[in-house]
Amino acid sequence: MGNRTPLAAVLTANSISTAGTSLTLIGVPWFVLETTGSAGRAGLVAFCATLPIVVAALIGGPVIDRFGRRRTAVVSDAVCAAAIAAIPLLHFAGVLHFWMLCALMALNGFAHTPGNTARYVLVPDLAEHAGTTLPRAASLFDAVSRGARMVGAALAGLLIALVGAETVLLLDAATFGLSALLIAAGVRGVRAAEPRKAEAPVSLRTYGTELREGYAHVLGNRLLLAVVVMVMFMNGTDQGWNAVLLPVHAEAELGGAPAIGLLTALFGAGGLAGALLYGAVGHRFSRRAVFTVCVILCGAPRFLVAAVTGTTLPLAVTMLLGGVAGGVLNPILTTVVYERVPDRLRSRVSGALTAGCEFAMPVGGLAAGLLVEGAGATGALLAMGGVFFLATLSPLVFPSWRTLDDAPGAGAVREGPGARPVREGPGVRPVPDEPGARPVREEPGAKPAPDGPGAAAKPVPDGPGAGAKPVPDTPGAKAGAQ
C-alpha cells in the first residue's frame, strides 16, 4: 500500500481551487455586465484574462522543472489570490477603473498557468506513490474537478443573487489561498515535486534548448498535433460561450445569474457522471470510437439550442447530456498524454500543449462580444456553434486519430493481486500478470508491452490538458481559470 496523502492533497486542493474558479467564471462576466452593460467590454476582459495564459504556457515549461512543481503551485495560487481579491476591494474603495480590472485578470491568468500545469503533471508520480493505476488516477482527477465545478457553479449563481458578484470574488480568492496551503503541506517528500538539478547551467541558450524539446515532441507527434488543433478551436468558442454568450443569453432570456449557475452546475454534474462512467467501464471499448461520438455531442448542441429557444429547460437538458459526453474526453486524452510523454519532458510538453490548446481563447471571448454587438445574440450563437461543430469532426477526417487506441504500455489495468489483464481497445496489448506468463501478441512481430512502474511514461514517437488538459473542463474555457 503506497502513501496516498500527496495524491489526496493535490485532488483536494484542485477541487477547492476549481470550485473557486466557477465563482470567477460566472462572477467576473456578470460583474462586467452589471457595471458597464457592455458585451464588448465583457469580451475584452476575457481577452485580457486569457492572452497571458497562452504567453505563460509558451515559456513556462522549463521554469516549472527548475523552480519545482510544488513550489510553483504554491506561489501561483498565492499570486492569484491577491489578484482576484484586489478586484472587489478596489471596487468597494471606489477606485477600480476598467483598465485595472483588465490588468488584474491578466495577472491572474499569467500566474495561474504554471501552477495549474505543475499540479497536473504530478498526477502520474503521485498515482505510483499511492499504489494506484494511472487511468484510475486520471479519471479520479477529472471527476473530482468536475464535481467541484458543479458545486461551485451552483453556489455562484445563488451567491451572486444574494450577496453580489464582488463578495463572490472574495470567496474565490480564499479558495486560492486554501489550495496553496494544502499543496505546501501535503506534497512534501515527493521527489518529482521538488526542483530538478539542471543538466546545464542556467542561461538563455539552455532555456531555449529545453523549451524547444517540448515543442519538438508535440510537433513530431501527429496525434498530439491533431488534438491541439481541434481543442484550440473548441476552447476558443467555449471561451466565447462562457465569457459572453451564456451571460448575455441568461440576462435577456433566462432570468439572470441563477440560471447561469444552474446550467453550469448541470454541465458539471454530467461531466462528473461521464468521468466516473469512463473510469469504471471505459477500458472495455475502443478509445477512438468513444472519443469520436462524445466530442461531437459535448458542445455544439448547446449553441444551437440556446439560439432557437428562450427557455431554461431545453438548454438545461442539453447541458446535462453534453456534460456526460464531455466528461469522457479528458480521462482519455489525459491518459494518452501521460503514457506517451516521458517524465523528463512532461512539464515542457505540458506547457506546449497548453499554449496550443488555449491559443484561440483570447480571440474567442473578444470575437463573441463583437459578434453579439454586430449580429445579435442569436447570430453569434449560431456562428460560434458552427465553428465548434466543424472542429469536433476532426477525429472522423484526419488519419492520425486512428492511433488513439495504440497506447503503448496501457494494455492492462490491474485491480489487485492476480487480476487478469483487461483489453482497453483495438491494438492495445495485455501485459502478463504473473511470472512466466507469455505476452499476448496482437500481430506478427509485435513486442510484449512493458510491465512495471513507469511503463506508461516511456517516450513513444507517436499526447487536458491540457500538459494542460487538452479538452475544456467546463462548457467553456475559463477566464483566469484555476
CSV table of C-alpha atoms in Angstrom, one decimal:
chain,number,residue,atom,x,y,z
A,1,MET,CA,0.0,0.0,0.0
A,2,GLY,CA,1.5,3.3,-1.1
A,3,ASN,CA,1.3,6.7,0.5
A,4,ARG,CA,-1.9,8.3,-0.7
A,5,THR,CA,-1.5,11.6,1.2
A,6,PRO,CA,0.2,13.6,-1.6
A,7,LEU,CA,-2.3,12.5,-4.2
A,8,ALA,CA,-5.2,13.2,-1.8
A,9,ALA,CA,-3.7,16.7,-1.1
A,10,VAL,CA,-3.5,17.5,-4.8
A,11,LEU,CA,-7.0,16.2,-5.5
A,12,THR,CA,-8.4,18.2,-2.6
A,13,ALA,CA,-6.5,21.4,-3.5
A,14,ASN,CA,-7.6,21.1,-7.1
A,15,SER,CA,-11.2,20.6,-6.1
A,16,ILE,CA,-11.2,23.7,-3.9
A,17,SER,CA,-9.5,25.7,-6.5
A,18,THR,CA,-11.8,24.5,-9.2
A,19,ALA,CA,-14.9,25.3,-7.2
A,20,GLY,CA,-13.5,28.8,-6.8
A,21,THR,CA,-12.8,29.0,-10.5
A,22,SER,CA,-16.5,28.5,-11.1
A,23,LEU,CA,-17.2,31.6,-9.0
A,24,THR,CA,-14.8,33.7,-11.1
A,25,LEU,CA,-16.1,32.1,-14.3
A,26,ILE,CA,-19.6,33.3,-13.6
A,27,GLY,CA,-18.8,36.3,-11.3
A,28,VAL,CA,-16.4,38.3,-13.5
A,29,PRO,CA,-18.6,38.4,-16.7
A,30,TRP,CA,-21.6,39.2,-14.6
A,31,PHE,CA,-19.7,41.9,-12.7
A,32,VAL,CA,-18.7,43.5,-16.0
A,33,LEU,CA,-22.2,43.4,-17.4
A,34,GLU,CA,-23.6,44.9,-14.2
A,35,THR,CA,-21.0,47.7,-14.1
A,36,THR,CA,-20.7,48.5,-17.8
A,37,GLY,CA,-23.7,47.0,-19.5
A,38,SER,CA,-21.4,46.1,-22.5
A,39,ALA,CA,-21.0,42.7,-24.1
A,40,GLY,CA,-18.0,44.1,-25.9
A,41,ARG,CA,-16.3,45.0,-22.7
A,42,ALA,CA,-17.0,41.6,-21.2
A,43,GLY,CA,-15.3,40.1,-24.3
A,44,LEU,CA,-12.3,42.5,-23.8
A,45,VAL,CA,-11.9,41.4,-20.2
A,46,ALA,CA,-12.0,37.8,-21.3
A,47,PHE,CA,-9.3,38.6,-23.9
A,48,CYS,CA,-7.1,40.2,-21.2
A,49,ALA,CA,-7.6,37.2,-18.9
A,50,THR,CA,-6.7,34.5,-21.4
A,51,LEU,CA,-3.9,36.0,-23.5
A,52,PRO,CA,-1.4,35.8,-20.6
A,53,ILE,CA,-2.4,32.2,-20.1
A,54,VAL,CA,-1.1,31.4,-23.6
A,55,VAL,CA,2.0,33.5,-23.0
A,56,ALA,CA,2.8,31.8,-19.7
A,57,ALA,CA,2.2,28.4,-21.3
A,58,LEU,CA,4.5,29.2,-24.2
A,59,ILE,CA,7.5,30.0,-22.0
A,60,GLY,CA,6.8,28.4,-18.6
A,61,GLY,CA,7.7,24.7,-19.0
A,62,PRO,CA,11.4,24.7,-18.1
A,63,VAL,CA,10.8,27.2,-15.3
A,64,ILE,CA,8.4,24.7,-13.5
A,65,ASP,CA,11.1,22.0,-13.5
A,66,ARG,CA,13.9,24.3,-12.2
A,67,PHE,CA,11.7,26.0,-9.6
A,68,GLY,CA,10.0,22.8,-8.5
A,69,ARG,CA,6.4,21.7,-9.2
A,70,ARG,CA,5.3,22.0,-5.5
A,71,ARG,CA,6.8,25.5,-5.1
A,72,THR,CA,5.4,26.6,-8.4
A,73,ALA,CA,1.9,25.6,-7.5
A,74,VAL,CA,2.1,27.3,-4.1
A,75,VAL,CA,3.4,30.6,-5.5
A,76,SER,CA,0.9,30.6,-8.4
A,77,ASP,CA,-2.1,30.2,-6.0
A,78,ALA,CA,-0.8,33.0,-3.7
A,79,VAL,CA,-0.5,35.5,-6.6
A,80,CYS,CA,-3.9,34.5,-8.0
A,81,ALA,CA,-5.5,35.0,-4.6
A,82,ALA,CA,-4.1,38.5,-4.4
A,83,ALA,CA,-5.1,39.4,-7.9
A,84,ILE,CA,-8.7,38.2,-7.5
A,85,ALA,CA,-9.1,39.8,-4.1
A,86,ALA,CA,-8.0,43.1,-5.4
A,87,ILE,CA,-10.9,43.4,-7.8
A,88,PRO,CA,-13.7,43.7,-5.2
A,89,LEU,CA,-11.5,45.6,-2.7
A,90,LEU,CA,-10.7,48.3,-5.2
A,91,HIS,CA,-14.4,48.4,-6.2
A,92,PHE,CA,-15.5,48.8,-2.6
A,93,ALA,CA,-13.0,51.6,-2.3
A,94,GLY,CA,-14.4,53.3,-5.3
A,95,VAL,CA,-11.1,53.4,-7.2
A,96,LEU,CA,-11.5,50.4,-9.6
A,97,HIS,CA,-11.1,51.5,-13.2
A,98,PHE,CA,-11.8,49.3,-16.2
A,99,TRP,CA,-8.1,49.1,-17.1
A,100,MET,CA,-7.3,47.9,-13.6
A,101,LEU,CA,-9.9,45.1,-13.9
A,102,CYS,CA,-8.2,44.0,-17.2
A,103,ALA,CA,-4.8,44.2,-15.7
A,104,LEU,CA,-5.7,42.2,-12.6
A,105,MET,CA,-7.4,39.5,-14.7
A,106,ALA,CA,-4.3,39.4,-16.9
A,107,LEU,CA,-2.1,38.9,-13.8
A,108,ASN,CA,-4.4,36.1,-12.6
A,109,GLY,CA,-4.2,34.3,-15.9
A,110,PHE,CA,-0.4,34.6,-16.2
A,111,ALA,CA,0.2,33.4,-12.6
A,112,HIS,CA,-2.3,30.7,-12.8
A,113,THR,CA,-1.0,28.7,-15.7
A,114,PRO,CA,2.3,27.4,-14.3
A,115,GLY,CA,0.7,26.3,-11.1
A,116,ASN,CA,-2.1,24.5,-12.9
A,117,THR,CA,0.4,22.7,-15.1
A,118,ALA,CA,2.6,21.8,-12.1
A,119,ARG,CA,-0.3,20.1,-10.3
A,120,TYR,CA,-1.4,18.3,-13.5
A,121,VAL,CA,2.0,16.8,-14.4
A,122,LEU,CA,2.4,15.5,-10.8
A,123,VAL,CA,-0.5,13.0,-11.2
A,124,PRO,CA,1.4,10.1,-12.7
A,125,ASP,CA,4.1,10.2,-10.0
A,126,LEU,CA,1.5,10.6,-7.2
A,127,ALA,CA,-0.5,7.7,-8.7
A,128,GLU,CA,2.6,5.5,-8.4
A,129,HIS,CA,3.3,6.9,-5.0
A,130,ALA,CA,-0.2,6.0,-3.9
A,131,GLY,CA,-0.1,2.5,-5.5
A,132,THR,CA,-3.0,3.1,-7.9
A,133,THR,CA,-3.2,2.8,-11.7
A,134,LEU,CA,-2.7,5.8,-14.0
A,135,PRO,CA,-6.0,5.5,-15.8
A,136,ARG,CA,-7.8,5.4,-12.5
A,137,ALA,CA,-5.9,8.4,-11.1
A,138,ALA,CA,-6.5,10.4,-14.3
A,139,SER,CA,-10.3,9.6,-14.2
A,140,LEU,CA,-10.4,10.5,-10.4
A,141,PHE,CA,-8.5,13.8,-11.0
A,142,ASP,CA,-11.0,14.7,-13.7
A,143,ALA,CA,-14.1,13.5,-11.8
A,144,VAL,CA,-13.1,15.4,-8.7
A,145,SER,CA,-12.6,18.6,-10.7
A,146,ARG,CA,-15.9,18.3,-12.4
A,147,GLY,CA,-17.7,17.6,-9.1
A,148,ALA,CA,-16.2,20.7,-7.6
A,149,ARG,CA,-17.1,22.7,-10.7
A,150,MET,CA,-20.7,21.6,-10.4
A,151,VAL,CA,-20.9,22.7,-6.8
A,152,GLY,CA,-19.1,26.0,-7.4
A,153,ALA,CA,-21.3,26.9,-10.3
A,154,ALA,CA,-24.5,26.2,-8.4
A,155,LEU,CA,-23.2,28.3,-5.5
A,156,ALA,CA,-22.0,31.1,-7.8
A,157,GLY,CA,-25.5,31.7,-9.3
A,158,LEU,CA,-27.1,31.7,-5.8
A,159,LEU,CA,-24.4,33.8,-4.1
A,160,ILE,CA,-24.4,36.4,-6.9
A,161,ALA,CA,-28.1,36.8,-6.5
A,162,LEU,CA,-27.9,37.0,-2.7
A,163,VAL,CA,-24.6,38.9,-1.9
A,164,GLY,CA,-23.4,40.3,-5.2
A,165,ALA,CA,-20.5,39.4,-7.6
A,166,GLU,CA,-18.0,41.4,-5.6
A,167,THR,CA,-18.4,39.1,-2.5
A,168,VAL,CA,-18.2,36.0,-4.7
A,169,LEU,CA,-14.8,37.1,-6.0
A,170,LEU,CA,-13.6,37.5,-2.4
A,171,LEU,CA,-14.6,33.9,-1.7
A,172,ASP,CA,-12.8,32.8,-4.8
A,173,ALA,CA,-9.6,34.5,-3.6
A,174,ALA,CA,-9.9,32.5,-0.4
A,175,THR,CA,-10.1,29.2,-2.3
A,176,PHE,CA,-6.8,30.1,-4.0
A,177,GLY,CA,-5.2,30.6,-0.6
A,178,LEU,CA,-6.5,27.3,0.8
A,179,SER,CA,-5.3,25.5,-2.2
A,180,ALA,CA,-1.8,26.9,-1.7
A,181,LEU,CA,-1.7,25.7,1.9
A,182,LEU,CA,-2.8,22.2,1.0
A,183,ILE,CA,-0.1,21.8,-1.7
A,184,ALA,CA,2.5,23.3,0.6
A,185,ALA,CA,1.7,20.9,3.5
A,186,GLY,CA,0.5,17.8,1.6
A,187,VAL,CA,3.1,17.3,-1.1
A,188,ARG,CA,6.3,17.3,1.0
A,189,GLY,CA,8.7,14.5,0.4
A,190,VAL,CA,7.7,13.7,-3.2
A,191,ARG,CA,10.8,13.7,-5.3
A,192,ALA,CA,9.0,14.6,-8.5
A,193,ALA,CA,7.6,17.8,-6.9
A,194,GLU,CA,11.0,19.2,-5.9
A,195,PRO,CA,13.3,21.3,-8.0
A,196,ARG,CA,15.3,19.4,-10.5
A,197,LYS,CA,19.1,19.7,-10.8
A,198,ALA,CA,19.8,21.4,-14.1
A,199,GLU,CA,21.6,19.3,-16.7
A,200,ALA,CA,23.4,22.5,-17.8
A,201,PRO,CA,24.0,26.0,-16.2
A,202,VAL,CA,21.1,28.4,-16.3
A,203,SER,CA,21.3,30.5,-19.4
A,204,LEU,CA,19.1,31.8,-22.2
A,205,ARG,CA,20.6,29.3,-24.5
A,206,THR,CA,19.9,26.4,-22.2
A,207,TYR,CA,16.4,27.6,-21.5
A,208,GLY,CA,15.7,27.9,-25.2
A,209,THR,CA,17.0,24.3,-25.8
A,210,GLU,CA,14.8,23.0,-23.1
A,211,LEU,CA,11.8,24.9,-24.4
A,212,ARG,CA,12.4,23.6,-27.9
A,213,GLU,CA,12.4,20.0,-26.7
A,214,GLY,CA,8.8,20.3,-25.5
A,215,TYR,CA,7.6,21.8,-28.8
A,216,ALA,CA,9.6,19.3,-30.9
A,217,HIS,CA,7.9,16.4,-29.0
A,218,VAL,CA,4.5,17.8,-29.9
A,219,LEU,CA,5.3,18.8,-33.4
A,220,GLY,CA,6.8,15.4,-34.1
A,221,ASN,CA,3.7,13.5,-33.0
A,222,ARG,CA,0.8,13.7,-35.4
A,223,LEU,CA,-1.8,12.6,-32.9
A,224,LEU,CA,-0.8,15.2,-30.4
A,225,LEU,CA,-0.8,17.9,-33.1
A,226,ALA,CA,-4.3,16.9,-34.2
A,227,VAL,CA,-5.5,17.1,-30.6
A,228,VAL,CA,-4.0,20.6,-30.2
A,229,VAL,CA,-5.6,21.9,-33.4
A,230,MET,CA,-9.0,20.5,-32.6
A,231,VAL,CA,-9.1,21.6,-29.0
A,232,MET,CA,-7.7,25.1,-29.9
A,233,PHE,CA,-11.0,25.8,-31.8
A,234,MET,CA,-13.1,24.1,-29.1
A,235,ASN,CA,-11.5,26.2,-26.4
A,236,GLY,CA,-11.8,29.4,-28.4
A,237,THR,CA,-15.5,29.0,-29.0
A,238,ASP,CA,-16.1,27.8,-25.4
A,239,GLN,CA,-14.4,30.9,-24.1
A,240,GLY,CA,-16.9,33.0,-26.1
A,241,TRP,CA,-19.7,30.9,-24.6
A,242,ASN,CA,-18.7,31.3,-21.0
A,243,ALA,CA,-17.4,34.8,-21.0
A,244,VAL,CA,-20.1,36.4,-23.2
A,245,LEU,CA,-22.8,34.3,-24.9
A,246,LEU,CA,-24.2,32.5,-21.9
A,247,PRO,CA,-24.2,35.6,-19.6
A,248,VAL,CA,-25.9,37.7,-22.4
A,249,HIS,CA,-28.4,34.9,-23.1
A,250,ALA,CA,-29.2,34.4,-19.4
A,251,GLU,CA,-29.7,38.1,-18.8
A,252,ALA,CA,-32.0,38.5,-21.8
A,253,GLU,CA,-34.0,35.3,-21.7
A,254,LEU,CA,-33.4,33.1,-18.7
A,255,GLY,CA,-33.7,35.4,-15.6
A,256,GLY,CA,-30.1,36.2,-14.8
A,257,ALA,CA,-27.2,34.8,-12.8
A,258,PRO,CA,-29.1,31.9,-11.1
A,259,ALA,CA,-29.8,30.4,-14.5
A,260,ILE,CA,-26.1,30.6,-15.4
A,261,GLY,CA,-25.3,28.8,-12.1
A,262,LEU,CA,-27.9,26.1,-12.7
A,263,LEU,CA,-26.8,25.4,-16.3
A,264,THR,CA,-23.1,25.3,-15.5
A,265,ALA,CA,-23.8,23.1,-12.5
A,266,LEU,CA,-25.8,20.7,-14.7
A,267,PHE,CA,-23.0,20.5,-17.2
A,268,GLY,CA,-20.6,19.8,-14.3
A,269,ALA,CA,-22.9,17.1,-12.9
A,270,GLY,CA,-23.0,15.5,-16.3
A,271,GLY,CA,-19.2,15.7,-16.6
A,272,LEU,CA,-18.7,14.1,-13.2
A,273,ALA,CA,-21.0,11.2,-14.3
A,274,GLY,CA,-19.2,10.8,-17.6
A,275,ALA,CA,-15.8,10.8,-16.0
A,276,LEU,CA,-16.8,8.2,-13.4
A,277,LEU,CA,-18.5,6.1,-16.0
A,278,TYR,CA,-15.5,6.0,-18.2
A,279,GLY,CA,-13.2,5.2,-15.2
A,280,ALA,CA,-15.5,2.3,-14.4
A,281,VAL,CA,-16.1,0.7,-17.8
A,282,GLY,CA,-14.4,2.8,-20.5
A,283,HIS,CA,-11.4,0.5,-20.8
A,284,ARG,CA,-13.7,-2.1,-22.4
A,285,PHE,CA,-14.3,0.0,-25.5
A,286,SER,CA,-12.2,1.5,-28.3
A,287,ARG,CA,-10.9,4.9,-27.2
A,288,ARG,CA,-11.3,6.3,-30.7
A,289,ALA,CA,-14.9,5.2,-31.1
A,290,VAL,CA,-15.9,6.5,-27.7
A,291,PHE,CA,-14.0,9.8,-28.1
A,292,THR,CA,-15.4,10.5,-31.6
A,293,VAL,CA,-19.0,10.1,-30.5
A,294,CYS,CA,-18.6,12.1,-27.3
A,295,VAL,CA,-16.7,15.0,-28.7
A,296,ILE,CA,-19.4,15.7,-31.3
A,297,LEU,CA,-22.1,15.6,-28.7
A,298,CYS,CA,-20.3,17.5,-25.9
A,299,GLY,CA,-20.5,21.1,-27.1
A,300,ALA,CA,-22.1,22.2,-30.4
A,301,PRO,CA,-25.7,21.3,-29.5
A,302,ARG,CA,-25.9,23.8,-26.7
A,303,PHE,CA,-25.1,26.7,-29.0
A,304,LEU,CA,-28.0,25.6,-31.3
A,305,VAL,CA,-30.5,25.1,-28.5
A,306,ALA,CA,-29.7,28.5,-26.9
A,307,ALA,CA,-30.1,30.1,-30.4
A,308,VAL,CA,-33.5,28.7,-31.1
A,309,THR,CA,-35.1,28.7,-27.6
A,310,GLY,CA,-35.7,31.2,-24.9
A,311,THR,CA,-36.5,28.9,-22.0
A,312,THR,CA,-34.3,27.2,-19.5
A,313,LEU,CA,-35.5,23.6,-19.6
A,314,PRO,CA,-34.3,22.6,-23.2
A,315,LEU,CA,-30.9,24.2,-22.6
A,316,ALA,CA,-30.6,22.5,-19.2
A,317,VAL,CA,-31.3,19.0,-20.7
A,318,THR,CA,-28.8,19.7,-23.5
A,319,MET,CA,-26.1,20.9,-21.0
A,320,LEU,CA,-26.6,17.9,-18.8
A,321,LEU,CA,-26.2,15.4,-21.7
A,322,GLY,CA,-23.4,17.4,-23.2
A,323,GLY,CA,-21.6,17.3,-19.8
A,324,VAL,CA,-21.9,13.5,-19.7
A,325,ALA,CA,-20.2,13.3,-23.2
A,326,GLY,CA,-17.6,15.9,-22.2
A,327,GLY,CA,-16.8,14.0,-19.0
A,328,VAL,CA,-15.4,11.1,-21.0
A,329,LEU,CA,-13.0,13.2,-23.1
A,330,ASN,CA,-10.4,14.3,-20.6
A,331,PRO,CA,-9.7,10.9,-19.0
A,332,ILE,CA,-9.0,9.5,-22.5
A,333,LEU,CA,-6.6,12.3,-23.6
A,334,THR,CA,-5.0,12.7,-20.2
A,335,THR,CA,-4.1,9.0,-20.1
A,336,VAL,CA,-2.8,9.2,-23.7
A,337,VAL,CA,-0.6,12.2,-22.8
A,338,TYR,CA,0.7,10.6,-19.6
A,339,GLU,CA,1.5,7.4,-21.4
A,340,ARG,CA,3.4,9.0,-24.3
A,341,VAL,CA,5.4,11.7,-22.7
A,342,PRO,CA,8.5,10.8,-20.6
A,343,ASP,CA,8.7,12.4,-17.1
A,344,ARG,CA,11.8,14.4,-18.1
A,345,LEU,CA,9.8,16.3,-20.7
A,346,ARG,CA,6.4,16.3,-19.0
A,347,SER,CA,6.4,19.9,-17.8
A,348,ARG,CA,7.8,21.2,-21.1
A,349,VAL,CA,5.4,19.2,-23.3
A,350,SER,CA,2.5,20.2,-21.0
A,351,GLY,CA,3.4,23.9,-21.5
A,352,ALA,CA,3.5,23.4,-25.2
A,353,LEU,CA,0.1,21.6,-25.2
A,354,THR,CA,-1.5,24.3,-23.0
A,355,ALA,CA,-0.2,27.0,-25.3
A,356,GLY,CA,-1.5,25.4,-28.4
A,357,CYS,CA,-4.9,24.3,-26.9
A,358,GLU,CA,-5.6,27.7,-25.5
A,359,PHE,CA,-4.1,29.8,-28.3
A,360,ALA,CA,-7.6,30.8,-29.6
A,361,MET,CA,-9.1,31.5,-26.2
A,362,PRO,CA,-8.3,35.3,-26.1
A,363,VAL,CA,-9.8,35.7,-29.6
A,364,GLY,CA,-12.8,33.6,-28.7
A,365,GLY,CA,-14.0,35.9,-26.0
A,366,LEU,CA,-13.3,39.0,-27.9
A,367,ALA,CA,-15.0,37.7,-31.1
A,368,ALA,CA,-18.1,36.7,-29.2
A,369,GLY,CA,-18.5,40.2,-27.7
A,370,LEU,CA,-18.1,41.8,-31.2
A,371,LEU,CA,-20.5,39.3,-32.8
A,372,VAL,CA,-23.2,40.0,-30.2
A,373,GLU,CA,-22.9,43.7,-30.8
A,374,GLY,CA,-22.8,43.3,-34.6
A,375,ALA,CA,-25.0,40.3,-35.4
A,376,GLY,CA,-27.1,39.9,-32.3
A,377,ALA,CA,-27.0,37.1,-29.7
A,378,THR,CA,-28.7,34.5,-32.0
A,379,GLY,CA,-26.3,35.1,-34.9
A,380,ALA,CA,-23.3,34.9,-32.5
A,381,LEU,CA,-24.5,31.6,-31.0
A,382,LEU,CA,-25.0,30.1,-34.5
A,383,ALA,CA,-21.7,31.3,-35.8
A,384,MET,CA,-19.6,30.1,-32.9
A,385,GLY,CA,-21.6,26.8,-32.6
A,386,GLY,CA,-20.8,26.1,-36.2
A,387,VAL,CA,-17.1,26.6,-35.6
A,388,PHE,CA,-17.3,24.2,-32.6
A,389,PHE,CA,-19.1,21.6,-34.6
A,390,LEU,CA,-16.6,21.7,-37.5
A,391,ALA,CA,-13.7,21.3,-35.1
A,392,THR,CA,-15.2,18.2,-33.5
A,393,LEU,CA,-15.4,16.4,-36.9
A,394,SER,CA,-11.6,16.1,-36.8
A,395,PRO,CA,-11.5,12.5,-35.5
A,396,LEU,CA,-13.6,11.4,-38.5
A,397,VAL,CA,-11.4,13.2,-41.0
A,398,PHE,CA,-7.7,13.0,-40.1
A,399,PRO,CA,-5.9,9.7,-40.2
A,400,SER,CA,-3.7,10.5,-37.2
A,401,TRP,CA,-6.7,9.9,-34.9
A,402,ARG,CA,-6.6,6.2,-35.8
A,403,THR,CA,-3.6,5.8,-33.5
A,404,LEU,CA,-5.6,6.9,-30.4
A,405,ASP,CA,-6.1,3.2,-29.5
A,406,ASP,CA,-2.4,2.4,-29.9
A,407,ALA,CA,-1.4,3.2,-26.4
A,408,PRO,CA,2.0,1.6,-25.5
A,409,GLY,CA,2.1,0.1,-22.1
A,410,ALA,CA,-1.6,0.7,-21.4
A,411,GLY,CA,-2.9,-2.7,-22.2
A,412,ALA,CA,-3.6,-3.9,-18.7
A,413,VAL,CA,-5.4,-2.3,-15.9
A,414,ARG,CA,-4.8,-4.2,-12.7
A,415,GLU,CA,-7.3,-4.0,-9.9
A,416,GLY,CA,-5.4,-6.1,-7.4
A,417,PRO,CA,-3.0,-9.1,-7.0
A,418,GLY,CA,-3.6,-11.7,-9.6
A,419,ALA,CA,-6.1,-9.6,-11.5
A,420,ARG,CA,-6.3,-10.6,-15.2
A,421,PRO,CA,-5.3,-8.2,-17.9
A,422,VAL,CA,-8.1,-6.2,-19.5
A,423,ARG,CA,-8.1,-5.0,-23.1
A,424,GLU,CA,-8.6,-1.3,-23.4
A,425,GLY,CA,-9.3,-1.3,-27.1
A,426,PRO,CA,-8.1,-2.4,-30.5
A,427,GLY,CA,-4.3,-2.5,-30.8
A,428,VAL,CA,-3.7,-2.5,-27.1
A,429,ARG,CA,-1.7,-5.5,-25.8
A,430,PRO,CA,-2.4,-7.1,-22.4
A,431,VAL,CA,0.5,-7.3,-20.0
A,432,PRO,CA,1.4,-10.7,-18.5
A,433,ASP,CA,0.0,-10.8,-14.9
A,434,GLU,CA,2.2,-13.5,-13.4
A,435,PRO,CA,5.8,-14.6,-13.6
A,436,GLY,CA,6.4,-16.7,-16.6
A,437,ALA,CA,3.2,-15.8,-18.4
A,438,ARG,CA,3.6,-15.4,-22.1
A,439,PRO,CA,2.9,-12.0,-23.5
A,440,VAL,CA,-0.1,-11.8,-25.8
A,441,ARG,CA,0.8,-10.7,-29.3
A,442,GLU,CA,-1.6,-8.6,-31.3
A,443,GLU,CA,0.0,-9.2,-34.7
A,444,PRO,CA,3.1,-10.9,-36.1
A,445,GLY,CA,6.3,-9.3,-34.9
A,446,ALA,CA,4.5,-7.4,-32.1
A,447,LYS,CA,6.6,-6.9,-28.9
A,448,PRO,CA,5.3,-7.6,-25.4
A,449,ALA,CA,4.2,-4.5,-23.6
A,450,PRO,CA,6.4,-3.3,-20.8
A,451,ASP,CA,5.4,-4.2,-17.3
A,452,GLY,CA,6.3,-2.3,-14.2
A,453,PRO,CA,6.3,1.1,-12.7
A,454,GLY,CA,6.8,3.9,-15.2
A,455,ALA,CA,6.0,1.8,-18.2
A,456,ALA,CA,3.2,4.2,-19.2
A,457,ALA,CA,5.7,7.0,-19.3
A,458,LYS,CA,8.0,5.6,-21.9
A,459,PRO,CA,8.6,8.0,-24.8
A,460,VAL,CA,6.8,6.9,-27.9
A,461,PRO,CA,7.2,8.7,-31.2
A,462,ASP,CA,3.6,9.0,-31.6
A,463,GLY,CA,-0.1,13.1,-26.2
A,464,PRO,CA,-6.0,18.3,-20.9
A,465,GLY,CA,-4.9,19.2,-20.5
A,466,ALA,CA,-4.3,20.4,-21.2
A,467,GLY,CA,0.2,19.2,-20.3
A,468,ALA,CA,-2.8,21.2,-19.6
A,469,LYS,CA,-5.9,19.3,-20.1
A,470,PRO,CA,-6.4,19.1,-23.8
A,471,VAL,CA,-10.1,19.4,-23.5
A,472,PRO,CA,-12.2,22.1,-21.9
A,473,ASP,CA,-13.4,21.2,-18.4
A,474,THR,CA,-16.5,23.2,-18.4
A,475,PRO,CA,-18.9,24.4,-21.1
A,476,GLY,CA,-16.1,26.8,-21.9
A,477,ALA,CA,-12.5,27.6,-21.2
A,478,LYS,CA,-12.1,29.6,-18.1
A,479,ALA,CA,-11.2,33.3,-17.9
A,480,GLY,CA,-8.5,33.3,-15.3
A,481,ALA,CA,-9.3,29.7,-14.6
A,482,GLN,CA,-7.6,28.0,-11.7
